[in-house]
PDB file of C-alpha atoms in Angstrom:
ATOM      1  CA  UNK F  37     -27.059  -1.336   1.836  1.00 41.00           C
ATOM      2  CA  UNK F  38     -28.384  -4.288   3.836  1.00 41.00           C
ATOM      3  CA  UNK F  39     -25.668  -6.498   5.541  1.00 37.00           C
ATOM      4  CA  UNK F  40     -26.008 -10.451   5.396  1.00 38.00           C
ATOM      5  CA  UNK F  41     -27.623 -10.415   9.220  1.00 37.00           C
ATOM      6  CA  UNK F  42     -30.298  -7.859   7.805  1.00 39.00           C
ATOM      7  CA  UNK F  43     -28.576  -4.804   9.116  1.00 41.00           C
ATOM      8  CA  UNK F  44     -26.994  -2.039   7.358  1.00 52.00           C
ATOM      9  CA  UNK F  45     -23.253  -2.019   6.203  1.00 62.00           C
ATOM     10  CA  UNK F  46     -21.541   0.718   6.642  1.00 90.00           C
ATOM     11  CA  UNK F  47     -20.014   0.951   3.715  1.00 94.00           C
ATOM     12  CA  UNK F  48     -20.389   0.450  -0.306  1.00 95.00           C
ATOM     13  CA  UNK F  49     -19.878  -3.171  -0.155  1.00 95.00           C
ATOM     14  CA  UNK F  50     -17.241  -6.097  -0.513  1.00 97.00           C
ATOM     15  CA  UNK F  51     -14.981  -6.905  -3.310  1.00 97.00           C
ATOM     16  CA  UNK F  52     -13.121  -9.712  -4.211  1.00 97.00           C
ATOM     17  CA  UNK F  53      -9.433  -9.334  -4.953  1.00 98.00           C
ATOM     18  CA  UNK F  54      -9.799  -9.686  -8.838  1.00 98.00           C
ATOM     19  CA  UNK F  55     -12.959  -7.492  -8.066  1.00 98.00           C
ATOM     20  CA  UNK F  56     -11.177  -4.715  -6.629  1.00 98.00           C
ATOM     21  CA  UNK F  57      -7.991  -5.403  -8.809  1.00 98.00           C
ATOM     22  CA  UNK F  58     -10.283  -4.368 -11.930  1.00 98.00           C
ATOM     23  CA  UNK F  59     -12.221  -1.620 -10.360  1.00 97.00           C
ATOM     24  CA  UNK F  60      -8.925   0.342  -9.351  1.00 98.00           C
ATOM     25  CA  UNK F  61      -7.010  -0.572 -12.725  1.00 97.00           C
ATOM     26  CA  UNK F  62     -10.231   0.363 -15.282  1.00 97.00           C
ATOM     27  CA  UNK F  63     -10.639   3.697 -13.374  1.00 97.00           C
ATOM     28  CA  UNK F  64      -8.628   6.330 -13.553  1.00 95.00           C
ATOM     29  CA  UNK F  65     -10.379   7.971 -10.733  1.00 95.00           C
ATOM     30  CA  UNK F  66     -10.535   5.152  -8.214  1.00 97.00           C
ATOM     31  CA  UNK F  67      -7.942   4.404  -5.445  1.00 98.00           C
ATOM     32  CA  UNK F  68      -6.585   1.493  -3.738  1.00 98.00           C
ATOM     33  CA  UNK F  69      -5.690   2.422  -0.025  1.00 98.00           C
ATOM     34  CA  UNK F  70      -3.465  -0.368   1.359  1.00 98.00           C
ATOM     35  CA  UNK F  71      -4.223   0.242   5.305  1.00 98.00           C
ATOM     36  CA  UNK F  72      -1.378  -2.430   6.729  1.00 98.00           C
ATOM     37  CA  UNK F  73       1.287  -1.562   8.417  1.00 98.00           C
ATOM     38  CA  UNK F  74       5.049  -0.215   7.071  1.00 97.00           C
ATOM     39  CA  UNK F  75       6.526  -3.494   8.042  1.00 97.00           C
ATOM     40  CA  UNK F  76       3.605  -5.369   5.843  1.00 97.00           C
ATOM     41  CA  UNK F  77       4.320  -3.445   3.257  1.00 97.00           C
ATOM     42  CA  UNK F  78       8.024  -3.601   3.128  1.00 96.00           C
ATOM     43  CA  UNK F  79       8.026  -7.240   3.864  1.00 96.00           C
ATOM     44  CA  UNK F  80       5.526  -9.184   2.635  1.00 96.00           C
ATOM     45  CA  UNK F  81       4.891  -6.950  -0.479  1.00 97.00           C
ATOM     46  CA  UNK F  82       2.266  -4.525  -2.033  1.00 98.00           C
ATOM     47  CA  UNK F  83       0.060  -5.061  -4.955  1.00 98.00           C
ATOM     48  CA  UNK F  84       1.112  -3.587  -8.292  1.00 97.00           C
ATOM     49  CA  UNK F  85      -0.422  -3.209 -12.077  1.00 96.00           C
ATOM     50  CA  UNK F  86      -2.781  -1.025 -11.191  1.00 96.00           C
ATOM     51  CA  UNK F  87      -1.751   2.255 -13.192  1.00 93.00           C
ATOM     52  CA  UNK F  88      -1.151   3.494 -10.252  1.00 92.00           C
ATOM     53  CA  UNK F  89       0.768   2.758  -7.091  1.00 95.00           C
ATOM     54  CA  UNK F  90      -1.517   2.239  -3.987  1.00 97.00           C
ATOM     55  CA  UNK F  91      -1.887   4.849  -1.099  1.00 98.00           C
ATOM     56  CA  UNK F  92       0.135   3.873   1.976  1.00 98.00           C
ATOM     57  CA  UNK F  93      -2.363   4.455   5.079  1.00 98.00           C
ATOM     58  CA  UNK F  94      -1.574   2.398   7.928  1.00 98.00           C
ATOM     59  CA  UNK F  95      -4.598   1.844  10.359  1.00 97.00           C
ATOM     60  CA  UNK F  96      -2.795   0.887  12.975  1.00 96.00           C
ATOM     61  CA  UNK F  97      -2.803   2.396  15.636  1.00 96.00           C
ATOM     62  CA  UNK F  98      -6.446   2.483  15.807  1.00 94.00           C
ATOM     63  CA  UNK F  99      -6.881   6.305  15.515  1.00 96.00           C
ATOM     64  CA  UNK F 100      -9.724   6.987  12.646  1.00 94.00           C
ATOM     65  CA  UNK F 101      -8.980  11.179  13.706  1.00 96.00           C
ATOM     66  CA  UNK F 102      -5.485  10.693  12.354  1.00 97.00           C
ATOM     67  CA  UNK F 103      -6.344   7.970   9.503  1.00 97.00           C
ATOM     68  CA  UNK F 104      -9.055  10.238   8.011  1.00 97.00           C
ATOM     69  CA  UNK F 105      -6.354  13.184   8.343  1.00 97.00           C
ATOM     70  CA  UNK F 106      -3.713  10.961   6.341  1.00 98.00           C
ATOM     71  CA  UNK F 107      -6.461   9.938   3.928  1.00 98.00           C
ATOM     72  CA  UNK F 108      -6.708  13.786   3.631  1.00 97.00           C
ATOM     73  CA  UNK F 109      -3.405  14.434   3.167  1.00 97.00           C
ATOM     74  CA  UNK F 110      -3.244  11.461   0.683  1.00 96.00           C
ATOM     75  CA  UNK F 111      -6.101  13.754  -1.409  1.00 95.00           C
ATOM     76  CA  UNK F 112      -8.948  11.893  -0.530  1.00 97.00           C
ATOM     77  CA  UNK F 113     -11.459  13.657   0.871  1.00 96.00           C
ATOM     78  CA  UNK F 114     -15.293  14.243   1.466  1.00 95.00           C
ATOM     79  CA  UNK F 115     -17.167  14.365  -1.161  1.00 93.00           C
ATOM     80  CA  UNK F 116     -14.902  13.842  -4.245  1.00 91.00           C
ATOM     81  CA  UNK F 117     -16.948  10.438  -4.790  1.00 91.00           C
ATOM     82  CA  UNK F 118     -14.137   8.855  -5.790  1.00 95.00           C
ATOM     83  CA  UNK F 119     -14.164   5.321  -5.493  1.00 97.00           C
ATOM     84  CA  UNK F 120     -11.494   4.368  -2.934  1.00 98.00           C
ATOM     85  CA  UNK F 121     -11.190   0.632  -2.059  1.00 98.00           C
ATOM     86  CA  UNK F 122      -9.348  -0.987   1.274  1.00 98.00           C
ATOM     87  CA  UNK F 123      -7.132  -3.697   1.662  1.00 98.00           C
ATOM     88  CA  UNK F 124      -5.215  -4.778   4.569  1.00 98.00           C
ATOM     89  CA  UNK F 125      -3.552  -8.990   5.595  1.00 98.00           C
ATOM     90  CA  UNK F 126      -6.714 -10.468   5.842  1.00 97.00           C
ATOM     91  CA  UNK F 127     -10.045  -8.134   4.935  1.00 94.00           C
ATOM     92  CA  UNK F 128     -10.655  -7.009   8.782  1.00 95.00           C
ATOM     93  CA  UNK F 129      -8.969  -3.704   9.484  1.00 97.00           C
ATOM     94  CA  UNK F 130      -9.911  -3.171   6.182  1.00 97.00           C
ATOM     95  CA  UNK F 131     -13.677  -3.129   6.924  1.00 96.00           C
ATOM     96  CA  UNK F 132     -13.097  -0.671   9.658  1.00 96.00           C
ATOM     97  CA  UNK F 133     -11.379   1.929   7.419  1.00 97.00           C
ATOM     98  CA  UNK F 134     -14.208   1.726   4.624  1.00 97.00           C
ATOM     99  CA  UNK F 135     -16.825   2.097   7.715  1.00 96.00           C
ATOM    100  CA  UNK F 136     -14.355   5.218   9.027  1.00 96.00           C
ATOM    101  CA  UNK F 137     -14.401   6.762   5.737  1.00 97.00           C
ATOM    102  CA  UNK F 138     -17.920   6.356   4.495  1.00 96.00           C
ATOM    103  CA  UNK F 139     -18.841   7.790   7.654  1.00 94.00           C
ATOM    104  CA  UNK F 140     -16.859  10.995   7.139  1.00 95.00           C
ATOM    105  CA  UNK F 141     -17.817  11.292   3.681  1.00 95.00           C
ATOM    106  CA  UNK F 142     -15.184   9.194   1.653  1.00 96.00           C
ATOM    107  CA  UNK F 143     -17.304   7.323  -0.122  1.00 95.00           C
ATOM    108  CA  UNK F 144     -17.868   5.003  -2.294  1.00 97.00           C
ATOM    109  CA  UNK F 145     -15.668   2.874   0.481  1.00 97.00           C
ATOM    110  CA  UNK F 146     -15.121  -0.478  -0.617  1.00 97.00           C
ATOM    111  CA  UNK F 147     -13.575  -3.516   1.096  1.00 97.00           C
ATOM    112  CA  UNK F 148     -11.288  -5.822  -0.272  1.00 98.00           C
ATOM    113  CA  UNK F 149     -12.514  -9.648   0.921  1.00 97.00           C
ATOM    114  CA  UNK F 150      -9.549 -12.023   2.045  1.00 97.00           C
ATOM    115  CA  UNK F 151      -6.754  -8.873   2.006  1.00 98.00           C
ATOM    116  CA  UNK F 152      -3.656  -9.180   0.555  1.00 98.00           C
ATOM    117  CA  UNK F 153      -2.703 -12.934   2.639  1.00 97.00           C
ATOM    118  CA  UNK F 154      -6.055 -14.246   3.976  1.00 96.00           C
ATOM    119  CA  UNK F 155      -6.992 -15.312   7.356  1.00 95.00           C
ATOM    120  CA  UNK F 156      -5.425 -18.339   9.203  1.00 94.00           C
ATOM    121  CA  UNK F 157      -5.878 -21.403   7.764  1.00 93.00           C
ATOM    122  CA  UNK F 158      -6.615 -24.486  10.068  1.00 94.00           C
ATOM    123  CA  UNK F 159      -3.140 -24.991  10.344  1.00 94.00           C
ATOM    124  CA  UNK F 160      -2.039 -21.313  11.335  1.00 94.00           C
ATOM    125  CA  UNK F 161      -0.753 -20.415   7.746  1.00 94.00           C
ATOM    126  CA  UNK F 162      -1.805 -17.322   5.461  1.00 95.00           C
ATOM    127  CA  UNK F 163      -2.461 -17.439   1.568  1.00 94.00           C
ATOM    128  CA  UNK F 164      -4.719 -19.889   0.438  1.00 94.00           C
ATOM    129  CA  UNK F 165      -6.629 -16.888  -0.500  1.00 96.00           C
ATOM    130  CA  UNK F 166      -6.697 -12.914  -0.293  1.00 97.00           C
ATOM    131  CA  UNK F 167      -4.291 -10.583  -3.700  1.00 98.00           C
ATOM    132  CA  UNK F 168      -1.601 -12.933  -3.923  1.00 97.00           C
ATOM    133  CA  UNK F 169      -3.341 -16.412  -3.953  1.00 97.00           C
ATOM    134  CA  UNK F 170      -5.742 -14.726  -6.936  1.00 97.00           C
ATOM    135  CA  UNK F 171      -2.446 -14.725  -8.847  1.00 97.00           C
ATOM    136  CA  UNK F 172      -2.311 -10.554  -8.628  1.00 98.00           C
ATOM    137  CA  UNK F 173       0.483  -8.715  -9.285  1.00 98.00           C
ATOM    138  CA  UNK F 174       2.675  -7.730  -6.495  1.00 97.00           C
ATOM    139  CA  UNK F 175       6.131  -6.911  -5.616  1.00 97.00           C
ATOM    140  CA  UNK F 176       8.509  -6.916  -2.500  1.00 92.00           C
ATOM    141  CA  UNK F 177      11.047  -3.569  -1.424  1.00 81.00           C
TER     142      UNK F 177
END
């Protein structure tokens, strides 16, 4: 798929928040892998309404061996051509786990653009955009 500097993306593409929101929630077969950390996910919150609740696969630390094993154990594997779409704070360490997995074979990868928070605004503040500014359904532990 060509990339917006003419190159190739490594991975099915990017989605939106509502984008991915939809994709997950009208298909019974597709996953949402939520790659932030345990402390992300216990305090700032995970998404919800989805039919089913996301797959917990930190990416951090950086070790694609053991992500791709944990994807594995998770039941997502090579070949099942599952949809499985990645979201993480911000839509960065999400890229690198839908490039991870399309290269071994998980594929269609997806990206979630903006995350669950968003990047930094200009004032050093998340969540002007990203799963919970989209008005998504989430919930804290």
């Amino acid at each position: 798929m060509p990339g917006p500097m003419g190159g190739t993306v490594g991975h099915a593409g990017d989605l939106t928040p509502r984008e991915a929101f939809e994709l997950v929630r009208d298909d019974p077969d597709a996953v949402l892998v939520d790659v932030r950390t345990d402390a992300e996910w216990r305090f700032v919150g995970v998404p919800t309404g989805l039919g089913a609740e996301p797959t917990l696969v930190s990416w951090l630390p950086v070790d694609p061996e053991r992500f791709l094993a944990d994807l594995a154990a998770a039941g997502l594997t090579p070949g099942s051509g599952r949809k499985v779409v990645f979201l993480c704070r911000s839509g960065q360490r999400s890229v690198a786990a839908a490039e991870a997995a399309t290269a071994a074979g998980i594929a269609p990868s997806y990206n979630v653009l903006d995350g669950f928070e968003g990047p930094l605004d200009a004032e050093g503040h998340r969540g002007a955009v990203g799963w919970r500014a989209a008005g998504l359904p989430w919930k804290q532990s």
